[in-house]
CSV table of C-alpha atoms in Angstrom, one decimal:
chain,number,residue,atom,x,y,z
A,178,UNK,CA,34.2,-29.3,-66.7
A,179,UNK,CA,35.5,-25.8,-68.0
A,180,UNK,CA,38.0,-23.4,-66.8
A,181,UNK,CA,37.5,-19.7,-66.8
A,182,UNK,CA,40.1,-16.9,-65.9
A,183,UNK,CA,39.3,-14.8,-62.6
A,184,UNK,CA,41.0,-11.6,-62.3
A,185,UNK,CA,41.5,-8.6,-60.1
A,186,UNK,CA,41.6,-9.0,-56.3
A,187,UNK,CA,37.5,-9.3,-56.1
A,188,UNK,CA,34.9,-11.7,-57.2
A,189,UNK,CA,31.5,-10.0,-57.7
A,190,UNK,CA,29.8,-13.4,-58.2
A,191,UNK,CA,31.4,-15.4,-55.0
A,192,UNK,CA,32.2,-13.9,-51.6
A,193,UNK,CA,35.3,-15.9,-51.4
A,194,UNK,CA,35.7,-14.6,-48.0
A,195,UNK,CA,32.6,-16.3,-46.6
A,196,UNK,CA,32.9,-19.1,-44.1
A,197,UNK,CA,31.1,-21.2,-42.1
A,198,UNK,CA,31.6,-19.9,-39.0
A,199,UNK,CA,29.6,-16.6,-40.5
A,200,UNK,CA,26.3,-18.3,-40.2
A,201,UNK,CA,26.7,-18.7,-36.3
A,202,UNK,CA,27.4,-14.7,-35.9
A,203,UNK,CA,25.4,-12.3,-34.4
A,204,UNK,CA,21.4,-13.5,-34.5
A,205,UNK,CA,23.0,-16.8,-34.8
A,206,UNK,CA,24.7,-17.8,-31.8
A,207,UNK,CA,22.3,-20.0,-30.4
A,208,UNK,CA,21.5,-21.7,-33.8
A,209,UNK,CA,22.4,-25.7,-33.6
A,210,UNK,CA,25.3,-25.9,-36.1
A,211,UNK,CA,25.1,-28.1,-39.5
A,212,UNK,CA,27.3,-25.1,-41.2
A,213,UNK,CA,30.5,-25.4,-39.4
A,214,UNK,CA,32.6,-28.6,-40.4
A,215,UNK,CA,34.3,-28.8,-37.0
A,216,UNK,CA,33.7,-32.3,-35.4
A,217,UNK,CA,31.2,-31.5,-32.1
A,218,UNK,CA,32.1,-32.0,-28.7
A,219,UNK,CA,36.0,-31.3,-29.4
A,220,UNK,CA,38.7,-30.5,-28.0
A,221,UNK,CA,38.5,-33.4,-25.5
A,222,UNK,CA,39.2,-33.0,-22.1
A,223,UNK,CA,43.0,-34.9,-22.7
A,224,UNK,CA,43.3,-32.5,-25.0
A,225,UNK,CA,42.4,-29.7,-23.3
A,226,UNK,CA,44.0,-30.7,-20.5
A,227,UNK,CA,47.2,-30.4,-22.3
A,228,UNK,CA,46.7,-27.5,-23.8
A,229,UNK,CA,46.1,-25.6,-20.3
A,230,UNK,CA,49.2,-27.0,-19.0
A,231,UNK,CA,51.8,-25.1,-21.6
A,232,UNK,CA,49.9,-22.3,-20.2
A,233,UNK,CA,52.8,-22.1,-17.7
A,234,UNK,CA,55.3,-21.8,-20.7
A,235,UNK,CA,53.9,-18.5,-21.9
A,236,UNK,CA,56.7,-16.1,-21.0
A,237,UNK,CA,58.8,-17.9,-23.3
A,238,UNK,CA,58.7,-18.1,-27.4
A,239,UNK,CA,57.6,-21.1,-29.1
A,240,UNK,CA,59.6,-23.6,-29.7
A,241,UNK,CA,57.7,-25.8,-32.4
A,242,UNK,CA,60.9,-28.3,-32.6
A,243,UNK,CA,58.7,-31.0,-31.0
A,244,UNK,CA,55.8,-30.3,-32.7
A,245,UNK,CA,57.5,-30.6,-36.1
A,246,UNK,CA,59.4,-33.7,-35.0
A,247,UNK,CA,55.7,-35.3,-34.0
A,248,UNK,CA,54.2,-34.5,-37.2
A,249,UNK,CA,57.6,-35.7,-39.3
A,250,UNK,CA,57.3,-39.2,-37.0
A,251,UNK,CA,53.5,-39.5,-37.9
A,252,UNK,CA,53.9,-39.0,-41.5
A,253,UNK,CA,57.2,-40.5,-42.0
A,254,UNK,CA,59.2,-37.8,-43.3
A,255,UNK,CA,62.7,-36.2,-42.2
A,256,UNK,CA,61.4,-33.0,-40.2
A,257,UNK,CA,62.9,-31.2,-42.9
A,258,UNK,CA,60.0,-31.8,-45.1
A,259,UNK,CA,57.0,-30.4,-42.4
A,260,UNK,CA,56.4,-26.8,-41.5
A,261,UNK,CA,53.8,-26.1,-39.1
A,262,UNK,CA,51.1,-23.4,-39.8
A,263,UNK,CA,48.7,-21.1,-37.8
A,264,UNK,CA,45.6,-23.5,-39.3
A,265,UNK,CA,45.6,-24.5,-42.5
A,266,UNK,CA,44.4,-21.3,-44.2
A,267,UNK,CA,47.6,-19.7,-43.2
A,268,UNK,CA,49.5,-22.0,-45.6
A,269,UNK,CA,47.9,-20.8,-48.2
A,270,UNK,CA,49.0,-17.3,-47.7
A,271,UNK,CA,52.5,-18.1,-47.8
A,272,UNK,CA,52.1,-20.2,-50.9
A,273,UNK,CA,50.5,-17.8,-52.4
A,274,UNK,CA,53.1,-15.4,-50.8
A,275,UNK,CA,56.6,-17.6,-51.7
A,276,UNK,CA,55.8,-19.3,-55.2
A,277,UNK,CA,55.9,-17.1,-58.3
A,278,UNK,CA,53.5,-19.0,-60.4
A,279,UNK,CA,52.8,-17.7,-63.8
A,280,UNK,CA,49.7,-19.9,-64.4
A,281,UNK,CA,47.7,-20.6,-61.2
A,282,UNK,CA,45.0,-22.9,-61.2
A,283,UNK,CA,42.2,-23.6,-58.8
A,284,UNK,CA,40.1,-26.1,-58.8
A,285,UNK,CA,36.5,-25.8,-58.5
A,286,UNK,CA,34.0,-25.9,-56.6
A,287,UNK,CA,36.5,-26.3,-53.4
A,288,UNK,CA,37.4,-24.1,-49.7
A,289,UNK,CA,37.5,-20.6,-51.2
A,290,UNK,CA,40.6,-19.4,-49.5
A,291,UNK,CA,43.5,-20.7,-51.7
A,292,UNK,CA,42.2,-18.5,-54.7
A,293,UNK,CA,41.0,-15.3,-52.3
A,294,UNK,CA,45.0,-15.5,-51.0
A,295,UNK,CA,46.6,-16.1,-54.5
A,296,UNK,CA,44.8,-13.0,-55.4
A,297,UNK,CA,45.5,-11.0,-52.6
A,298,UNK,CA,48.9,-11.4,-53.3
A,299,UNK,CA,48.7,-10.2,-57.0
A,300,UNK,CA,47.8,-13.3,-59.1
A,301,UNK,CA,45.6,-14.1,-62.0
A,302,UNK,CA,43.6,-17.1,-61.3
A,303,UNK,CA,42.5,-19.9,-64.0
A,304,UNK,CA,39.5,-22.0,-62.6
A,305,UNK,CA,38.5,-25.2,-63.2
A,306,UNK,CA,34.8,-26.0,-62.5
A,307,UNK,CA,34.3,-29.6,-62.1
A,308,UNK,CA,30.3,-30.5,-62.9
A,309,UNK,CA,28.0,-31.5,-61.0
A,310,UNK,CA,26.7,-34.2,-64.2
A,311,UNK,CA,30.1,-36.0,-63.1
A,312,UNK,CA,29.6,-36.0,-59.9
A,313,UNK,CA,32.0,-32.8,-59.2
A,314,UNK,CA,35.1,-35.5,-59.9
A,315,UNK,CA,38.0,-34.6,-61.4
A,316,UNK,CA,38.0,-36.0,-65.2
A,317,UNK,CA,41.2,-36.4,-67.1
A,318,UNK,CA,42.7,-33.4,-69.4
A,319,UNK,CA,40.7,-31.1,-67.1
A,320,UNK,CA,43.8,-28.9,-65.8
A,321,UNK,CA,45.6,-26.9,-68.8
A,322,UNK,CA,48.9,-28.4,-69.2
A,323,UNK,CA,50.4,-25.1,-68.9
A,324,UNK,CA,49.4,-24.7,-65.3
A,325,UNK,CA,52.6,-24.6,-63.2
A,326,UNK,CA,50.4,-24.4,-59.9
A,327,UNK,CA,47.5,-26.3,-59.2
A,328,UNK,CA,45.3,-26.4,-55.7
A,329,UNK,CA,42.5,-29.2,-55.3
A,330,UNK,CA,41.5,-30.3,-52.0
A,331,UNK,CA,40.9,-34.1,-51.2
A,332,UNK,CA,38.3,-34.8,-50.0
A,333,UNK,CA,36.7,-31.5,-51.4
A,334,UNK,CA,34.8,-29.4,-49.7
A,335,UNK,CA,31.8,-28.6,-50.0
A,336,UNK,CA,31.2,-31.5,-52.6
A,337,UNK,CA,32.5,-34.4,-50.3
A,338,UNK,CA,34.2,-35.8,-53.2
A,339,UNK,CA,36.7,-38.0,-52.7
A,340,UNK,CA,39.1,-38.2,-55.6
A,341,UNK,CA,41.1,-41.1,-56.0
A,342,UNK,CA,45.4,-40.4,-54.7
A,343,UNK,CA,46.4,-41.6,-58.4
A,344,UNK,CA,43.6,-39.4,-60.0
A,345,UNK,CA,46.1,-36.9,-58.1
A,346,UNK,CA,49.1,-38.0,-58.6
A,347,UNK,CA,48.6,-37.8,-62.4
A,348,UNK,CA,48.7,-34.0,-62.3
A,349,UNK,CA,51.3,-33.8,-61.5
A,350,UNK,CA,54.4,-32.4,-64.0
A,351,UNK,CA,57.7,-30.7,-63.7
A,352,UNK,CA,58.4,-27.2,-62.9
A,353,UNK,CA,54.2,-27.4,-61.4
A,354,UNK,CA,53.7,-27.5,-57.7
A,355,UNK,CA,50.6,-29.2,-57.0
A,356,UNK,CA,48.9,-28.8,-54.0
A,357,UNK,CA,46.3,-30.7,-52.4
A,358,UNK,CA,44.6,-29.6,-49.2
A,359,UNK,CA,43.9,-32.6,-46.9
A,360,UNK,CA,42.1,-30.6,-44.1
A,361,UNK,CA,39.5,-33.4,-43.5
A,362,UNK,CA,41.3,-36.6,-44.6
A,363,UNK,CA,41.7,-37.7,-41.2
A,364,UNK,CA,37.7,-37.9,-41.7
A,365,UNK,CA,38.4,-40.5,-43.9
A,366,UNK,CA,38.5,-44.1,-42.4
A,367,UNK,CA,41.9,-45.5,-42.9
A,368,UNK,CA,43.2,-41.9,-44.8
A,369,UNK,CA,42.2,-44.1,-48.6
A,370,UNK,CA,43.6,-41.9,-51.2
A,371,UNK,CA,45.8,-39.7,-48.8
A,372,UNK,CA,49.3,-38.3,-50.5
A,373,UNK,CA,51.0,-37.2,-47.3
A,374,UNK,CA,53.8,-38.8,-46.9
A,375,UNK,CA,54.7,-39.1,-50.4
A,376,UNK,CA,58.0,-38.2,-51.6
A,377,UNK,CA,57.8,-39.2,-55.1
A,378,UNK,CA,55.3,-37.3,-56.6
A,379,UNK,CA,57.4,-34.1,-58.1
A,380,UNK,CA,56.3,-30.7,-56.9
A,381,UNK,CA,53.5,-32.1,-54.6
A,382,UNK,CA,52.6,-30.1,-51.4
A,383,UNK,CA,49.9,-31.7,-48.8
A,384,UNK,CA,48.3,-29.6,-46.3
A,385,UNK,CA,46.7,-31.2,-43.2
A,386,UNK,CA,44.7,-29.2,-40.8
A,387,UNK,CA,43.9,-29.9,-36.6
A,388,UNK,CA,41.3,-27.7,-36.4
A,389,UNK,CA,38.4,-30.0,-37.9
A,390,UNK,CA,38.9,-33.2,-36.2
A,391,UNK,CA,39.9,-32.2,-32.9
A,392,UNK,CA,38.0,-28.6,-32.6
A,393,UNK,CA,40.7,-26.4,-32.7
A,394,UNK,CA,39.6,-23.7,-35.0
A,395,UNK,CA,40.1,-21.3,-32.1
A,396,UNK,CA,43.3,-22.3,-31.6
A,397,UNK,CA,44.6,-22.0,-35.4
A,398,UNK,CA,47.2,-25.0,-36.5
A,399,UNK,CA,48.0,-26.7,-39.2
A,400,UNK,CA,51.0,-28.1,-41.1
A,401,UNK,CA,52.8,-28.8,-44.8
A,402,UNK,CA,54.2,-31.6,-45.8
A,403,UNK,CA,56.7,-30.7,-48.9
A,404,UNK,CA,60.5,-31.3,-50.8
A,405,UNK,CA,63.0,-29.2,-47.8
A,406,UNK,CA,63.5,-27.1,-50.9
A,407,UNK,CA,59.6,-25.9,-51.1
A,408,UNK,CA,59.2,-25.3,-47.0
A,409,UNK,CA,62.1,-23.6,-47.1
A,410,UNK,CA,60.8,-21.0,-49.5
A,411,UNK,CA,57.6,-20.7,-47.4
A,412,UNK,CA,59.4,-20.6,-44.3
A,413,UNK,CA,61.5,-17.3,-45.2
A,414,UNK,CA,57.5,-15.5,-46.0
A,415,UNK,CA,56.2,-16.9,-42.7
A,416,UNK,CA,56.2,-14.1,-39.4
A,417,UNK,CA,58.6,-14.8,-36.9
A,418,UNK,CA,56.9,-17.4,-34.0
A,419,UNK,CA,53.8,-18.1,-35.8
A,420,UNK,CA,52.2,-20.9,-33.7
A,421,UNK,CA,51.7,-20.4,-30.3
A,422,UNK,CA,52.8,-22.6,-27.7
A,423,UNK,CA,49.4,-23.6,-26.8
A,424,UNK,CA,48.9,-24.6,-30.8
A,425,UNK,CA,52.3,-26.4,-30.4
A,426,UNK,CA,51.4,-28.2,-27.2
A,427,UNK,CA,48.1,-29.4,-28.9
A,428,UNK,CA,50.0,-30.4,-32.0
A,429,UNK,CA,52.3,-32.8,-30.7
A,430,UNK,CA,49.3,-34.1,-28.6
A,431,UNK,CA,47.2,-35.0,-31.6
A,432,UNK,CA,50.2,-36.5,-33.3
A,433,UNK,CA,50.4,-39.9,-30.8
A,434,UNK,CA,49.1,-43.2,-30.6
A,435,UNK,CA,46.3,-43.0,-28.4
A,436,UNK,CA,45.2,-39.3,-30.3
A,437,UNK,CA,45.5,-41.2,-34.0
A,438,UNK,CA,43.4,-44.3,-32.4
A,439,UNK,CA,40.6,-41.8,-31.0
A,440,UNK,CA,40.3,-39.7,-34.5
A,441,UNK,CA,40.4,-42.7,-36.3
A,442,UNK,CA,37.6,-44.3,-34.6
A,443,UNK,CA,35.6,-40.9,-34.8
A,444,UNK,CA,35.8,-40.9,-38.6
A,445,UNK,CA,34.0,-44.8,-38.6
A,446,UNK,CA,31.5,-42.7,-36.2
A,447,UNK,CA,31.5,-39.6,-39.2
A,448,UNK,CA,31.0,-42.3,-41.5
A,449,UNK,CA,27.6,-44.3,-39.9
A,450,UNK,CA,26.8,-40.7,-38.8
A,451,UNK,CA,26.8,-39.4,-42.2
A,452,UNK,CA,24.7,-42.3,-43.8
A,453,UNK,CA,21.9,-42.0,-41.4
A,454,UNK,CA,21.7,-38.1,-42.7
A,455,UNK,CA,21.7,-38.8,-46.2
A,456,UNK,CA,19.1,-41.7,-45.6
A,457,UNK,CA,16.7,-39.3,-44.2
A,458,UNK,CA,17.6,-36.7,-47.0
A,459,UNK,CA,16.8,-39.6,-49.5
A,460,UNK,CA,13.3,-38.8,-48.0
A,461,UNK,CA,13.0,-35.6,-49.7
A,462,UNK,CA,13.6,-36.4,-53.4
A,463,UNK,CA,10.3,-36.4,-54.3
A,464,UNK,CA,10.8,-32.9,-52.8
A,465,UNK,CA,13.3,-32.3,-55.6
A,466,UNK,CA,16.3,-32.6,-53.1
A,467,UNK,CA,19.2,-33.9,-54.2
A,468,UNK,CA,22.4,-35.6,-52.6
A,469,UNK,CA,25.8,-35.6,-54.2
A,470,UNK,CA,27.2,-39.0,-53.6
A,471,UNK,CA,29.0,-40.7,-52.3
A,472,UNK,CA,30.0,-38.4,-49.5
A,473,UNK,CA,33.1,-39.3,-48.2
A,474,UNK,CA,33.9,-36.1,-45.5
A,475,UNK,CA,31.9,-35.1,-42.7
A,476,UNK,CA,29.6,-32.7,-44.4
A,477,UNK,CA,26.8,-33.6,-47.9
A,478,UNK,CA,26.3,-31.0,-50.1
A,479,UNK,CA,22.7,-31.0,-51.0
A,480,UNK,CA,20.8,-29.3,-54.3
A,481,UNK,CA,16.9,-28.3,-53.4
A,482,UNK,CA,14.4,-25.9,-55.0
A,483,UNK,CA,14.4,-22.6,-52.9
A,484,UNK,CA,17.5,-23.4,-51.3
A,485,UNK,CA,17.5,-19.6,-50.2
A,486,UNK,CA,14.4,-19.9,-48.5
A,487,UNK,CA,14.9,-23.1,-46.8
A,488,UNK,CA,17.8,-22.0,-45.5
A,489,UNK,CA,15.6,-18.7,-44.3
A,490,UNK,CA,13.0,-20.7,-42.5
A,491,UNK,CA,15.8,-23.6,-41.3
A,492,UNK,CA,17.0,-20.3,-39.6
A,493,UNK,CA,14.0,-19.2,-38.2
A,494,UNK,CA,13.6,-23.3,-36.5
A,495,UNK,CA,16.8,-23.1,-34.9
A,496,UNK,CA,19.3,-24.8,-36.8
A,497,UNK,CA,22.0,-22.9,-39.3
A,498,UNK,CA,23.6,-24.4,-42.4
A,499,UNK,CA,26.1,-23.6,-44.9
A,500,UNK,CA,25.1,-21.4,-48.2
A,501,UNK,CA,26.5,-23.0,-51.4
A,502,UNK,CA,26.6,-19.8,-53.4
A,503,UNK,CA,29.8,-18.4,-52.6
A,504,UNK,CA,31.8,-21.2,-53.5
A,505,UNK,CA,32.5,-21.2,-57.7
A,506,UNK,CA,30.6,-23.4,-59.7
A,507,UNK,CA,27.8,-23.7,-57.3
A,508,UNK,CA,24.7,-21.6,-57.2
A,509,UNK,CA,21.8,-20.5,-54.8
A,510,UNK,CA,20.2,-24.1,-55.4
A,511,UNK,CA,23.1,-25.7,-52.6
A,512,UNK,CA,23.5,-26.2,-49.3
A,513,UNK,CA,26.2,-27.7,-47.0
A,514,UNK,CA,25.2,-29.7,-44.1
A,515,UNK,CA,28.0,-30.7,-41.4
A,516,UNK,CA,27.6,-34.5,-40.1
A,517,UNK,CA,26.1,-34.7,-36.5
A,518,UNK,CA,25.1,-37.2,-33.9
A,519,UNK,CA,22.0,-38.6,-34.7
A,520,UNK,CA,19.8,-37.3,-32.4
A,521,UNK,CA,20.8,-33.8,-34.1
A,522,UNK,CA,20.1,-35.1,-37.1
A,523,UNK,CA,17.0,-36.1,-36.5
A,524,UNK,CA,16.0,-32.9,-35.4
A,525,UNK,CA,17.3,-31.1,-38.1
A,526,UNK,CA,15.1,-33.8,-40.5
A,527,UNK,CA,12.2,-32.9,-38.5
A,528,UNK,CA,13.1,-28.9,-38.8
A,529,UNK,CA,14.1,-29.7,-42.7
A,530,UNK,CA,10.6,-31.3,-43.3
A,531,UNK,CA,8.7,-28.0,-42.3
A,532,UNK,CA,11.2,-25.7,-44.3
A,533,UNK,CA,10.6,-27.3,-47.6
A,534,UNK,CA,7.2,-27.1,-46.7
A,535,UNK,CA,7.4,-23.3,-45.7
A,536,UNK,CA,9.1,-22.7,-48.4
A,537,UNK,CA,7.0,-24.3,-51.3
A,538,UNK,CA,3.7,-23.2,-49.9
């Protein structure tokens, strides 16, 4: 682990402003997608069903009081304590937006957008890069004490580390806000090591995301779970109406019985899903491919010799996945692959055998 110091509002050596979703573009529209970690075959038709039906409600503004009483009930919490987000990614904005940190600290390698928006809005950024020699987990001592804001994201993407809740919960400190981006812990059989809900870890702030799980990316919503005190401050940054009625509608869906039953048995599916595709990476090691492990979200990050050019002639075979580069503490050397079925991933074995072929011959 070490920490470095990022200035200025641009980052010659990561494009923090490269997604997923940039590899299906253009050229690559038809591409079968391992780079996008949106479960497949979402929204289902329930949900989409109730989606089109606040359709009729559109002449009217959103009312999110529903919503935010669904999401309070499923967590636990007074509703005082949820605001809900255009995705996930808008959160960040306003926290970057609301709280004036002095010390700001990201935690690397992890989604790219908390540091892009603290620095958009005028911050200095301290990272810390976690290594990949302990298995990109967070060690103890590794954030500087004199960090009043800290962002980690649990499990992490693109690593797939899962860090233990009281691994966590030990960051935190008074007068720090720490905030822990849960976007894909409802990947996570049983939610181990989840914090929302808490209420007595000091300064903690816990965003969750709908948009991975249920295929909602297009639709944009999210929530935080923090003190009244801390949504309140990112309430008064957020634009008037910011989730649609549509989002609203889906929200409150995703937040009952029968919705928590169905994502809960898709992440026991992500889960045998994801060890049949890291059994037939464990094929390629004598390739020089490595696997971090264990994976516990619905994507692997994987190091292998040409990365760059297997991900050229993966391309070029019809399937597109994620380029590790952009993300700090990473190089051109990793790759993130998204979980599928395993008739996808079979394919993609097949297509992954002739790229490290093609691209060490």
């Amino acid at each position: 682990m070490h920490t470095d110091r990022a200035h200025g509002p641009t980052d010659r050596a990561h494009d923090l402003r490269h997604h997923g979703d940039a590899e299906l573009r253009d050229d690559g529209a038809l591409l079968i997608d391992l780079a996008v970690n949106v479960r497949a075959d979402t929204p289902p038709a329930w949900l989409r069903e109730r989606i089109a039906d606040s359709l009729t409600g559109l002449a009217a503004y959103p009312d999110g009081r529903a919503a935010r009483a669904a999401v309070a009930a499923r967590h636990g919490l007074p509703v005082e304590h949820v605001l809900l987000t255009a995705g996930a990614a808008e959160a960040f904005v306003l926290l970057a937006r609301a709280l004036k940190a002095r010390q700001p600290v990201v935690v690397h390698p992890q989604f790219t957008e908390p540091e892009a928006a603290l620095r958009d809005a005028g911050h200095s950024v301290e990272r810390v890069l976690l290594r990949e020699a302990d298995g990109f987990r967070l060690t103890p001592g590794a954030v500087p004490e004199d960090a009043d804001l800290v962002l980690i994201g649990n499990p992490t993407n693109p690593t797939s580390v899962l860090h233990p809740a009281a691994a966590i919960a030990r960051l935190a400190r008074p007068g720090r806000t720490l905030v822990v981006d849960e976007a894909f812990m409802d990947a996570v059989p049983g939610e181990r090591e989840a914090l929302a809900g808490r209420t007595d870890i000091p300064g903690l702030v816990v965003l969750r995301s709908l948009t991975k799980t249920w295929g909602l990316a297009g639709l944009r919503i999210g929530y935080v779970l923090a003190a009244p005190e801390t949504i309140a401050e990112l309430e008064r940054v957020q634009p008037l109406w910011p989730v649609s009625t549509p989002a609203l509608a889906a929200a409150e869906a995703c937040m009952g019985s029968q919705a928590l039953a169905e994502a809960a048995h898709a992440a026991h599916r992500v889960t045998a899903d994801r060890a049949h595709l890291v059994a037939g990476l464990a094929e390629f090691a004598p390739d020089g491919l490595r696997v971090m492990e264990p994976a516990e979200a619905p994507f692997v990050l994987v190091r292998v010799p040409n990365a760059v050019a297997v991900r050229r002639h993966l391309r070029d075979l019809g399937f597109a996945v994620r380029r590790g580069d952009t993300f700090p503490g990473l190089d051109d050397q990793w790759l993130r692959l998204a979980v599928r079925d395993r008739a996808t991933v079979n394919r993609f074995l097949q297509a992954l055998d002739q790229a490290v072929t093609l691209a060490t011959g």
